[in-house]
Coordinates of C-alpha atoms and ligand atoms in Angstrom, one line a residue:
M1 CA 75.1 99.2 -42.8
E2 CA 74.1 99.3 -39.1
L3 CA 74.1 103.1 -38.5
M4 CA 74.6 102.8 -34.8
E5 CA 77.8 101.0 -35.3
L6 CA 79.3 104.1 -36.9
T7 CA 81.3 106.8 -35.1
A8 CA 80.0 110.3 -35.4
L9 CA 82.7 111.1 -38.0
E10 CA 81.9 108.0 -40.0
L11 CA 78.2 108.9 -40.0
G12 CA 79.1 112.5 -41.0
T13 CA 81.1 111.1 -44.0
A14 CA 78.2 108.7 -44.9
I15 CA 75.8 111.7 -44.9
K16 CA 78.2 113.8 -46.9
K17 CA 78.5 111.1 -49.5
G18 CA 74.7 110.8 -49.8
R19 CA 74.7 107.2 -48.5
V20 CA 72.5 108.1 -45.5
S21 CA 70.1 111.0 -45.3
V22 CA 70.1 113.3 -42.3
K23 CA 66.5 112.2 -41.5
E24 CA 67.3 108.5 -41.7
A25 CA 70.0 109.1 -39.1
A26 CA 67.8 111.1 -36.8
Q27 CA 64.9 108.6 -37.2
A28 CA 67.2 105.7 -36.4
A29 CA 68.4 107.4 -33.2
L30 CA 64.8 108.3 -32.2
D31 CA 63.7 104.7 -32.8
R32 CA 66.4 103.4 -30.5
I33 CA 65.6 106.1 -27.9
A34 CA 61.9 105.0 -28.0
A35 CA 62.9 101.4 -27.5
Q36 CA 65.5 101.8 -24.8
S37 CA 65.7 105.2 -23.3
S38 CA 63.0 104.9 -20.7
A39 CA 64.6 101.6 -19.5
L40 CA 68.0 103.3 -19.0
N41 CA 66.4 106.7 -18.1
A42 CA 69.1 108.4 -20.0
F43 CA 66.9 111.2 -21.4
I44 CA 64.9 113.8 -19.5
T45 CA 63.3 115.4 -22.6
V46 CA 63.2 114.0 -26.1
T47 CA 62.8 116.5 -28.9
G48 CA 61.9 114.2 -31.7
E49 CA 59.7 116.5 -33.8
R50 CA 62.3 119.3 -33.6
A51 CA 65.0 116.9 -34.6
L52 CA 63.1 115.6 -37.6
D53 CA 62.2 119.2 -38.7
R54 CA 65.8 120.2 -38.4
A55 CA 66.9 117.1 -40.3
D56 CA 64.8 118.2 -43.3
K57 CA 66.3 121.7 -43.2
L58 CA 69.9 120.4 -42.9
Q59 CA 69.5 117.9 -45.8
A60 CA 69.4 120.8 -48.3
G61 CA 72.8 122.0 -47.1
V62 CA 74.7 118.6 -47.2
K63 CA 76.6 119.4 -50.4
D64 CA 78.0 122.6 -49.1
A65 CA 78.6 121.5 -45.5
E66 CA 82.1 122.0 -44.2
S67 CA 81.7 120.5 -40.7
P68 CA 82.6 116.8 -40.5
L69 CA 79.7 116.5 -38.0
Y70 CA 77.1 118.0 -40.3
G71 CA 73.8 116.2 -39.8
V72 CA 75.0 114.0 -37.0
P73 CA 72.4 113.6 -34.2
M74 CA 73.5 114.2 -30.7
A75 CA 72.2 115.2 -27.3
L76 CA 72.9 117.7 -24.5
K77 CA 73.2 117.3 -20.8
D78 CA 70.2 119.0 -19.2
N79 CA 72.2 121.8 -17.5
I80 CA 73.0 123.4 -20.9
C81 CA 70.4 126.0 -21.7
T82 CA 68.4 125.5 -24.9
R83 CA 66.0 128.2 -26.1
G84 CA 62.5 126.9 -26.2
V85 CA 63.3 123.5 -24.7
R86 CA 63.0 122.9 -21.0
T87 CA 66.3 122.8 -19.1
T88 CA 65.9 121.2 -15.7
C89 CA 69.3 120.5 -14.2
A90 CA 67.4 117.3 -13.0
S91 CA 66.0 119.4 -10.2
K92 CA 62.4 120.1 -9.1
I93 CA 63.3 123.7 -8.7
L94 CA 63.9 124.1 -12.5
G95 CA 61.4 121.3 -13.4
E96 CA 59.5 123.5 -15.8
F97 CA 62.1 126.1 -16.7
T98 CA 62.3 126.9 -20.4
P99 CA 65.3 129.2 -21.1
P100 CA 64.7 132.2 -23.3
Y101 CA 68.2 131.8 -24.8
S102 CA 70.7 129.1 -25.8
A103 CA 74.1 128.4 -24.3
A104 CA 77.1 129.4 -26.5
V105 CA 77.9 125.8 -27.2
V106 CA 74.4 125.1 -28.5
D107 CA 74.7 127.9 -31.0
K108 CA 78.2 126.7 -32.0
L109 CA 76.9 123.1 -32.5
A110 CA 74.0 124.4 -34.5
G111 CA 76.6 126.2 -36.7
A112 CA 78.4 122.9 -37.2
G113 CA 75.2 121.2 -38.4
A114 CA 74.4 119.3 -35.2
I115 CA 70.9 117.9 -34.6
S116 CA 69.8 117.7 -31.0
L117 CA 67.7 114.7 -30.0
G118 CA 67.0 116.1 -26.5
K119 CA 68.2 116.7 -23.0
L120 CA 70.1 114.1 -20.9
N121 CA 69.6 113.0 -17.4
M122 CA 72.2 113.9 -14.8
D123 CA 72.8 114.3 -11.1
E124 CA 70.8 117.2 -9.7
F125 CA 72.7 120.4 -10.5
A126 CA 75.6 118.2 -11.6
M127 CA 76.3 117.3 -7.9
G128 CA 77.1 113.6 -7.6
S129 CA 79.1 110.8 -9.1
T130 CA 76.3 108.3 -9.8
S131 CA 73.5 110.1 -11.6
E132 CA 71.2 109.0 -8.8
T133 CA 70.5 112.4 -7.4
S134 CA 68.3 113.4 -10.4
C135 CA 64.7 114.2 -9.5
F136 CA 63.8 112.1 -12.6
G137 CA 65.2 109.0 -11.0
P138 CA 68.5 107.3 -11.6
V139 CA 70.2 106.5 -14.9
K140 CA 71.1 102.9 -15.4
N141 CA 74.4 101.6 -16.8
P142 CA 73.9 100.0 -20.2
W143 CA 76.5 97.4 -19.5
D144 CA 74.7 96.3 -16.3
P145 CA 71.5 98.0 -15.5
E146 CA 71.9 97.2 -11.8
R147 CA 74.9 99.5 -11.7
V148 CA 75.2 103.3 -11.9
P149 CA 76.5 104.9 -15.1
G150 CA 78.7 107.3 -13.2
G151 CA 77.9 111.0 -12.8
S152 CA 77.1 113.6 -13.1
S153 CA 76.8 113.3 -16.9
G154 CA 75.5 109.7 -16.5
G155 CA 72.7 110.2 -19.1
A156 CA 75.2 111.4 -21.6
A157 CA 77.6 108.5 -21.2
A158 CA 74.8 105.9 -21.1
A159 CA 73.2 107.4 -24.2
V160 CA 76.5 107.3 -26.2
A161 CA 77.3 103.8 -25.0
A162 CA 73.8 102.5 -25.8
G163 CA 73.7 104.1 -29.3
L164 CA 71.0 106.7 -28.5
G165 CA 72.8 109.3 -30.6
W166 CA 76.3 109.6 -31.9
Y167 CA 77.8 111.9 -29.3
A168 CA 76.8 113.9 -26.3
V169 CA 77.9 117.2 -24.7
G170 CA 78.3 117.2 -21.0
S171 CA 79.9 119.2 -18.2
D172 CA 82.7 118.4 -15.9
T173 CA 83.2 120.2 -12.5
G174 CA 85.2 117.4 -10.8
G175 CA 85.1 114.5 -13.2
S176 CA 81.5 114.5 -14.6
I177 CA 82.6 113.9 -18.1
R178 CA 85.5 111.5 -17.5
Q179 CA 84.1 109.3 -14.8
P180 CA 80.8 108.4 -16.5
A181 CA 82.7 107.9 -19.7
A182 CA 84.9 105.4 -17.9
F183 CA 81.9 103.6 -16.3
C184 CA 80.1 103.3 -19.7
G185 CA 83.1 102.4 -21.9
V186 CA 83.2 105.6 -24.0
T187 CA 85.7 108.4 -24.5
G188 CA 85.2 111.9 -22.9
I189 CA 87.4 115.0 -22.6
K190 CA 87.3 117.8 -20.1
P191 CA 89.0 120.7 -21.9
T192 CA 91.4 123.2 -20.4
Y193 CA 89.4 125.6 -18.2
G194 CA 88.4 128.7 -20.2
T195 CA 88.6 127.1 -23.7
V196 CA 84.9 126.3 -24.0
S197 CA 82.4 129.0 -23.2
R198 CA 80.3 128.5 -20.0
Y199 CA 77.7 131.0 -21.2
G200 CA 74.4 129.3 -20.7
L201 CA 75.8 126.4 -18.7
I202 CA 73.9 126.5 -15.4
A203 CA 76.6 127.1 -12.9
Y204 CA 77.6 124.6 -10.2
A205 CA 81.2 125.6 -9.2
S206 CA 82.2 128.3 -11.6
S207 CA 85.9 128.1 -11.2
F208 CA 85.8 124.4 -12.1
D209 CA 82.9 123.9 -14.5
Q210 CA 83.8 123.1 -18.1
I211 CA 81.7 121.8 -21.0
G212 CA 83.1 119.0 -23.2
P213 CA 82.2 116.0 -25.4
I214 CA 81.4 112.4 -24.6
C215 CA 81.9 110.2 -27.7
R216 CA 82.7 106.8 -29.0
D217 CA 86.4 107.5 -29.6
A218 CA 89.1 110.2 -29.5
A219 CA 88.7 111.3 -33.1
D220 CA 85.0 112.1 -32.5
C221 CA 86.0 114.0 -29.4
A222 CA 88.5 116.0 -31.4
A223 CA 85.8 116.9 -34.0
V224 CA 83.3 117.9 -31.4
L225 CA 85.8 119.9 -29.4
D226 CA 86.8 121.7 -32.6
A227 CA 83.2 122.8 -32.8
L228 CA 82.9 123.8 -29.1
Q229 CA 86.1 125.7 -28.3
G230 CA 87.0 129.3 -28.8
K231 CA 87.0 132.7 -27.1
D232 CA 83.6 134.0 -26.1
P233 CA 83.2 137.6 -24.9
R234 CA 80.1 136.6 -22.9
D235 CA 82.1 134.4 -20.6
G236 CA 84.6 136.4 -18.6
T237 CA 86.8 133.4 -18.0
S238 CA 87.0 132.4 -21.7
L239 CA 90.6 132.4 -23.0
E240 CA 92.1 133.8 -26.1
G241 CA 94.2 131.0 -27.8
Q242 CA 95.3 129.4 -31.0
Y243 CA 92.3 127.2 -31.5
G244 CA 93.5 125.2 -34.6
R245 CA 91.7 122.1 -35.8
L246 CA 92.5 119.3 -33.4
L247 CA 91.0 116.7 -35.8
D248 CA 93.7 117.4 -38.4
R249 CA 96.5 116.8 -36.0
L250 CA 95.6 113.3 -34.9
T251 CA 98.6 111.4 -36.3
G252 CA 98.7 108.5 -33.9
D253 CA 102.4 109.2 -33.6
V254 CA 103.5 109.1 -29.9
R255 CA 107.1 108.4 -30.5
G256 CA 109.2 110.2 -27.8
L257 CA 106.1 111.3 -25.9
K258 CA 106.9 111.2 -22.2
I259 CA 104.1 109.7 -20.2
G260 CA 104.3 109.9 -16.4
L261 CA 102.7 107.5 -14.0
P262 CA 102.1 109.4 -10.8
A263 CA 103.1 106.8 -8.1
D264 CA 100.6 108.2 -5.6
C265 CA 97.7 107.4 -8.0
Y266 CA 98.5 103.7 -7.9
G267 CA 98.5 103.0 -4.2
D268 CA 96.0 101.7 -1.7
G269 CA 92.4 101.9 -2.5
L270 CA 92.8 101.1 -6.2
D271 CA 91.1 98.0 -7.4
P272 CA 93.7 95.5 -8.7
E273 CA 91.8 94.9 -12.0
V274 CA 91.7 98.7 -12.7
R275 CA 95.4 99.0 -11.9
A276 CA 96.3 96.1 -14.2
A277 CA 94.2 97.5 -17.1
V278 CA 95.6 101.1 -16.8
L279 CA 99.2 99.8 -16.6
A280 CA 98.5 97.6 -19.7
A281 CA 97.4 100.8 -21.4
A282 CA 100.8 102.3 -20.5
D283 CA 102.5 99.3 -22.1
T284 CA 100.4 99.7 -25.3
L285 CA 101.5 103.3 -25.6
K286 CA 105.1 102.3 -24.9
S287 CA 104.9 99.8 -27.7
R288 CA 104.1 102.7 -30.0
G289 CA 107.2 104.5 -28.9
A290 CA 106.1 106.6 -25.9
Q291 CA 108.5 106.7 -22.9
V292 CA 106.7 105.7 -19.7
T293 CA 108.2 106.7 -16.3
E294 CA 107.0 106.7 -12.8
L295 CA 107.1 109.9 -10.8
P296 CA 106.1 111.2 -7.4
F297 CA 102.9 113.2 -7.1
P298 CA 102.7 113.9 -3.4
V299 CA 99.5 116.0 -3.4
M300 CA 96.8 113.4 -3.7
E301 CA 95.8 113.5 0.0
Y302 CA 94.6 117.1 -0.5
V303 CA 92.6 116.8 -3.6
V304 CA 89.2 115.5 -2.4
P305 CA 88.9 117.8 0.7
A306 CA 90.1 120.9 -1.3
Y307 CA 87.7 120.2 -4.1
Y308 CA 84.7 119.5 -2.0
I309 CA 85.2 122.6 0.1
I310 CA 85.7 125.0 -2.8
A311 CA 83.0 123.3 -5.0
A312 CA 80.5 123.5 -2.1
A313 CA 81.4 127.2 -1.4
Q314 CA 80.8 128.2 -5.0
A315 CA 77.7 126.1 -5.3
S316 CA 76.1 127.7 -2.2
S317 CA 76.7 131.1 -3.8
N318 CA 75.6 130.1 -7.3
L319 CA 72.5 128.4 -6.2
S320 CA 71.3 131.4 -4.1
R321 CA 69.7 132.7 -7.3
F322 CA 67.0 129.9 -7.1
D323 CA 64.7 131.7 -4.7
G324 CA 61.3 131.2 -6.3
V325 CA 61.3 134.8 -7.6
K326 CA 63.3 134.8 -10.8
Y327 CA 63.5 131.2 -12.2
G328 CA 61.5 128.0 -12.1
R329 CA 59.4 126.7 -9.3
R330 CA 57.9 128.7 -6.5
A331 CA 56.2 127.2 -3.4
D332 CA 52.4 127.2 -3.8
E333 CA 51.7 128.6 -0.4
Y334 CA 53.9 130.9 1.7
G335 CA 53.5 133.7 4.2
G336 CA 55.9 136.5 3.3
L337 CA 59.2 136.8 1.5
D338 CA 61.4 134.8 3.9
D339 CA 58.8 132.0 3.9
L340 CA 58.7 132.1 0.1
Y341 CA 62.5 131.5 -0.1
R342 CA 62.5 128.8 2.6
K343 CA 59.6 126.8 1.2
T344 CA 60.7 127.1 -2.4
R345 CA 64.2 125.9 -1.6
T346 CA 63.1 123.3 0.8
Q347 CA 60.7 121.8 -1.7
G348 CA 62.7 122.4 -4.8
F349 CA 66.2 121.1 -3.9
G350 CA 67.0 117.4 -3.2
P351 CA 69.1 116.2 -0.3
E352 CA 72.5 116.2 -2.0
V353 CA 72.1 119.7 -3.2
K354 CA 71.0 120.8 0.2
R355 CA 74.0 119.1 1.7
R356 CA 76.3 121.1 -0.6
I357 CA 74.6 124.4 0.1
L358 CA 74.9 123.8 3.9
L359 CA 78.5 122.8 3.6
G360 CA 79.3 125.7 1.3
T361 CA 77.6 128.2 3.5
F362 CA 79.4 126.8 6.5
V363 CA 82.9 127.0 5.0
L364 CA 82.2 130.6 3.9
S365 CA 80.9 131.9 7.2
A366 CA 82.8 134.2 9.4
G367 CA 84.9 132.2 11.8
Y368 CA 85.3 129.2 9.5
Y369 CA 86.3 131.0 6.3
D370 CA 90.0 131.0 7.2
A371 CA 90.1 127.5 8.6
Y372 CA 88.4 125.8 5.7
Y373 CA 87.9 128.0 2.6
I374 CA 91.2 129.8 2.6
K375 CA 93.0 126.6 3.6
A376 CA 91.3 124.8 0.6
L377 CA 92.5 127.6 -1.7
Q378 CA 96.0 127.2 -0.4
A379 CA 95.8 123.4 -1.0
R380 CA 94.6 124.2 -4.5
A381 CA 97.8 126.2 -5.1
V382 CA 99.9 123.3 -3.8
I383 CA 98.1 120.9 -6.1
K384 CA 98.7 123.2 -9.1
S385 CA 102.3 123.4 -8.3
G386 CA 102.4 119.6 -8.0
F387 CA 101.2 119.4 -11.6
D388 CA 103.7 122.1 -12.7
R389 CA 106.5 119.9 -11.2
A390 CA 105.2 116.8 -12.8
F391 CA 105.0 118.5 -16.3
E392 CA 108.7 119.5 -15.9
Q393 CA 109.4 115.7 -16.1
C394 CA 106.8 114.5 -18.6
D395 CA 104.3 115.6 -21.3
L396 CA 101.3 113.7 -20.0
L397 CA 100.1 111.8 -17.0
L398 CA 98.3 108.5 -17.0
T399 CA 96.1 107.5 -14.1
P400 CA 93.0 105.5 -13.6
T401 CA 89.8 107.5 -14.1
A402 CA 88.0 106.0 -11.1
P403 CA 89.4 103.7 -8.4
A404 CA 86.9 100.9 -8.9
A405 CA 84.0 99.5 -11.1
P406 CA 80.7 101.4 -11.1
P407 CA 78.8 100.7 -7.8
R408 CA 75.4 99.1 -7.6
L409 CA 72.4 101.4 -7.8
G410 CA 71.3 102.6 -4.5
T411 CA 74.5 101.8 -2.6
S412 CA 76.1 105.3 -2.7
L413 CA 73.5 107.7 -1.6
D414 CA 73.6 106.8 2.1
N415 CA 77.4 107.2 2.2
P416 CA 78.2 110.5 0.5
L417 CA 81.8 110.5 1.9
Q418 CA 82.5 107.2 0.2
M419 CA 81.1 108.6 -3.1
Y420 CA 83.3 111.8 -2.8
L421 CA 86.4 109.6 -2.3
G422 CA 85.6 107.9 -5.6
D423 CA 86.4 111.3 -7.3
V424 CA 90.1 111.2 -6.2
Y425 CA 91.6 110.9 -9.7
T426 CA 89.4 113.4 -11.5
V427 CA 89.0 116.4 -9.2
S428 CA 92.7 117.4 -9.1
V429 CA 92.4 118.1 -12.8
N430 CA 89.7 120.7 -12.3
L431 CA 91.5 122.2 -9.3
A432 CA 94.4 123.0 -11.6
G433 CA 92.2 123.9 -14.7
L434 CA 93.9 121.2 -16.8
P435 CA 92.6 119.1 -19.7
G436 CA 91.8 115.5 -18.9
L437 CA 90.5 112.6 -21.0
S438 CA 89.1 109.3 -20.2
M439 CA 89.4 106.4 -22.6
P440 CA 88.2 102.8 -22.4
C441 CA 91.2 100.5 -21.5
G442 CA 89.6 97.2 -20.6
F443 CA 86.9 95.3 -18.9
D444 CA 86.9 93.7 -15.4
S445 CA 86.0 90.1 -14.6
Q446 CA 82.4 91.1 -14.4
G447 CA 82.4 92.6 -17.9
L448 CA 82.3 96.2 -16.7
P449 CA 84.3 98.8 -18.6
I450 CA 87.5 100.3 -17.1
G451 CA 88.7 103.8 -18.0
A452 CA 92.2 105.3 -18.1
Q453 CA 92.7 109.0 -17.7
L454 CA 95.3 111.1 -19.5
I455 CA 96.0 114.5 -18.0
G456 CA 97.9 117.3 -19.9
P457 CA 99.2 120.7 -19.3
H458 CA 97.1 123.8 -20.1
F459 CA 96.1 123.7 -23.8
G460 CA 97.4 120.1 -24.0
E461 CA 94.3 118.8 -25.8
E462 CA 96.1 118.0 -28.9
M463 CA 98.6 115.7 -27.1
L464 CA 95.8 114.1 -25.1
L465 CA 93.6 113.4 -28.0
N466 CA 96.6 112.2 -30.1
A467 CA 97.7 109.8 -27.4
A468 CA 94.2 108.4 -26.9
H469 CA 93.9 108.1 -30.7
A470 CA 97.2 106.2 -30.9
F471 CA 95.9 103.9 -28.1
Q472 CA 92.6 103.3 -30.0
L473 CA 94.5 102.4 -33.2
D474 CA 95.9 99.4 -31.4
T475 CA 93.0 98.4 -29.2
D476 CA 89.3 97.8 -29.7
F477 CA 87.9 98.5 -26.2
H478 CA 86.2 101.6 -27.5
R479 CA 84.5 99.6 -30.3
Q480 CA 82.7 97.2 -27.8
R481 CA 79.1 98.0 -27.3
P482 CA 76.7 96.8 -24.6
K483 CA 74.1 94.3 -25.8
D484 CA 70.8 95.8 -26.9
S485 CA 69.0 93.1 -25.0
I486 CA 70.6 94.2 -21.8
C487 CA 69.6 97.8 -22.3
R488 CA 66.0 96.9 -23.0
D489 CA 66.0 94.6 -20.1
A490 CA 67.0 97.5 -17.9
Q491 CA 63.3 98.0 -17.5
R492 CA 63.1 95.1 -15.1
V493 CA 65.6 96.7 -12.7
P494 CA 63.6 98.7 -10.3
A495 CA 64.7 102.3 -10.0
R496 CA 64.1 102.1 -6.3
L497 CA 62.8 105.6 -6.4
E498 CA 61.2 105.3 -3.1
T499 CA 64.6 104.9 -1.5
L500 CA 66.5 107.2 -3.8
D501 CA 64.2 110.1 -3.7
H502 CA 63.8 111.4 -0.2
R503 CA 62.0 114.5 -1.3
P504 CA 58.4 115.5 -0.6
G505 CA 56.0 115.8 -3.4
A506 CA 55.6 114.1 -6.8
Q507 CA 58.3 112.8 -9.0
C508 CA 59.5 114.8 -11.9
A509 CA 58.3 113.3 -15.1
P510 CA 60.4 112.8 -18.2
Q511 CA 58.8 114.4 -21.3
R512 CA 58.4 114.0 -24.9
E513 CA 57.3 116.9 -27.1
G514 CA 53.5 117.0 -27.0
G515 CA 53.4 115.9 -23.4
G516 CA 53.8 112.1 -23.3
P517 CA 56.5 110.4 -21.2
A518 CA 60.0 110.2 -22.7
Ligands
LIG1 N1 81.3 114.1 -8.4 C1 81.7 115.5 -8.3 C2 80.8 116.3 -7.5 O1 79.8 115.8 -7.1 C3 81.9 116.0 -9.7 C4 80.6 116.4 -10.3 C5 80.9 117.1 -11.6 O2 81.9 117.1 -12.2 N2 79.8 117.9 -12.0 O3 80.9 117.4 -7.3

């Protein structure tokens, strides 16, 4: 049995039945990480010894385990705090930060018998769509190492696609779970805002940020989400709700489900191959009994500007805590408090983060607040009501996840506006706090994966996962894997760090426990 071919749930079953030991699974993942991860640059920190220790402890409990994911190795995006393991946000300013506590989701996963293999590379502070803004250098797409894996959870999506662990947990502020899932040919879901605790997630834009799973298929996503979701008193935006087991409700029955195709998501700017693949996905769902209809969705022109204004405003406020006093890095030499702040932040943040802080400070400043920030909040309300109207006519919406194939490494950073426009299909979902899922729905003529996005009403996770599961019963796009030889060969593709990293000072260095490079 090739362990890496299994889904997380299949591995969980094999462990439960005693066909595979927890340690064998962990060791198999660590061996692959050792062989491939530095080429893909998917991990920032690998915690191999911890993982193997934990595997030993978990083995004793296999018989009594209730979680279907018990003993299944996984990894966490590096903006999710882990007690005793450094958590960098892929930023120099937190390069050596080791949190004294774990995020709520980390404790929940531990309770479900998860084993963490380490921390995954990402865009700095989750700001970006290509995973190139990391101070650890860019992540490469396992399907084509000359391409980006998407962002900001690019390490997570690349790791799952390349079989460096069975699932990953990422975060999504404006598409960072769904878009990398699409670019790497895996399945990812951003849950309804407030259903997964943000306690211990390093904040980017608090009114959008949500944690969620990136997996091989929808069933795995359901199982991981079952472990993650629930009310948490430590997060003031966490919602009470009926959090039943999603996994038990995956019937694959979509008869009578009304799926809307928002006409404004299929217009200019959409790559024809992506359009064809997503419309073919609609046909597949139709053949299983869903009703597919087109509907107007006349709010798309507002989504990118509204998102980037609000996200930057919240980022500028959230990131003010990184001042060299309380967390992480402090400038070595400074003359007084103002100079300490200035030098620490100048040296610690990369160019994209600085751009967001400047933009956010600008839109919040007196004189511009009404013209930009308030306007963006008004646009957000209009977008929300656009979704309300759409969900009067249908149960789910189907759109592309991204308008085109993953760009080549190094081509996006000099054109941030172009990169922001690539988020057009995902950010609206965060503006409205809705759940959204990306599933693989085909490959383009260059062999690159294409993702389709399903959007549901608040608490519509069950419908989303069930529709994706139904689709995956009839298709095998989610079962395709990039070739190992391509992943290993990623080493030959230069990371072009000298052009990607405009920052002063040394590179951040990926880490293995004990000090060696990851
Ligand atoms: N690409 C978007 C941004 O840069 C979304 C990032 C995310 O979801 N974290 O803000």
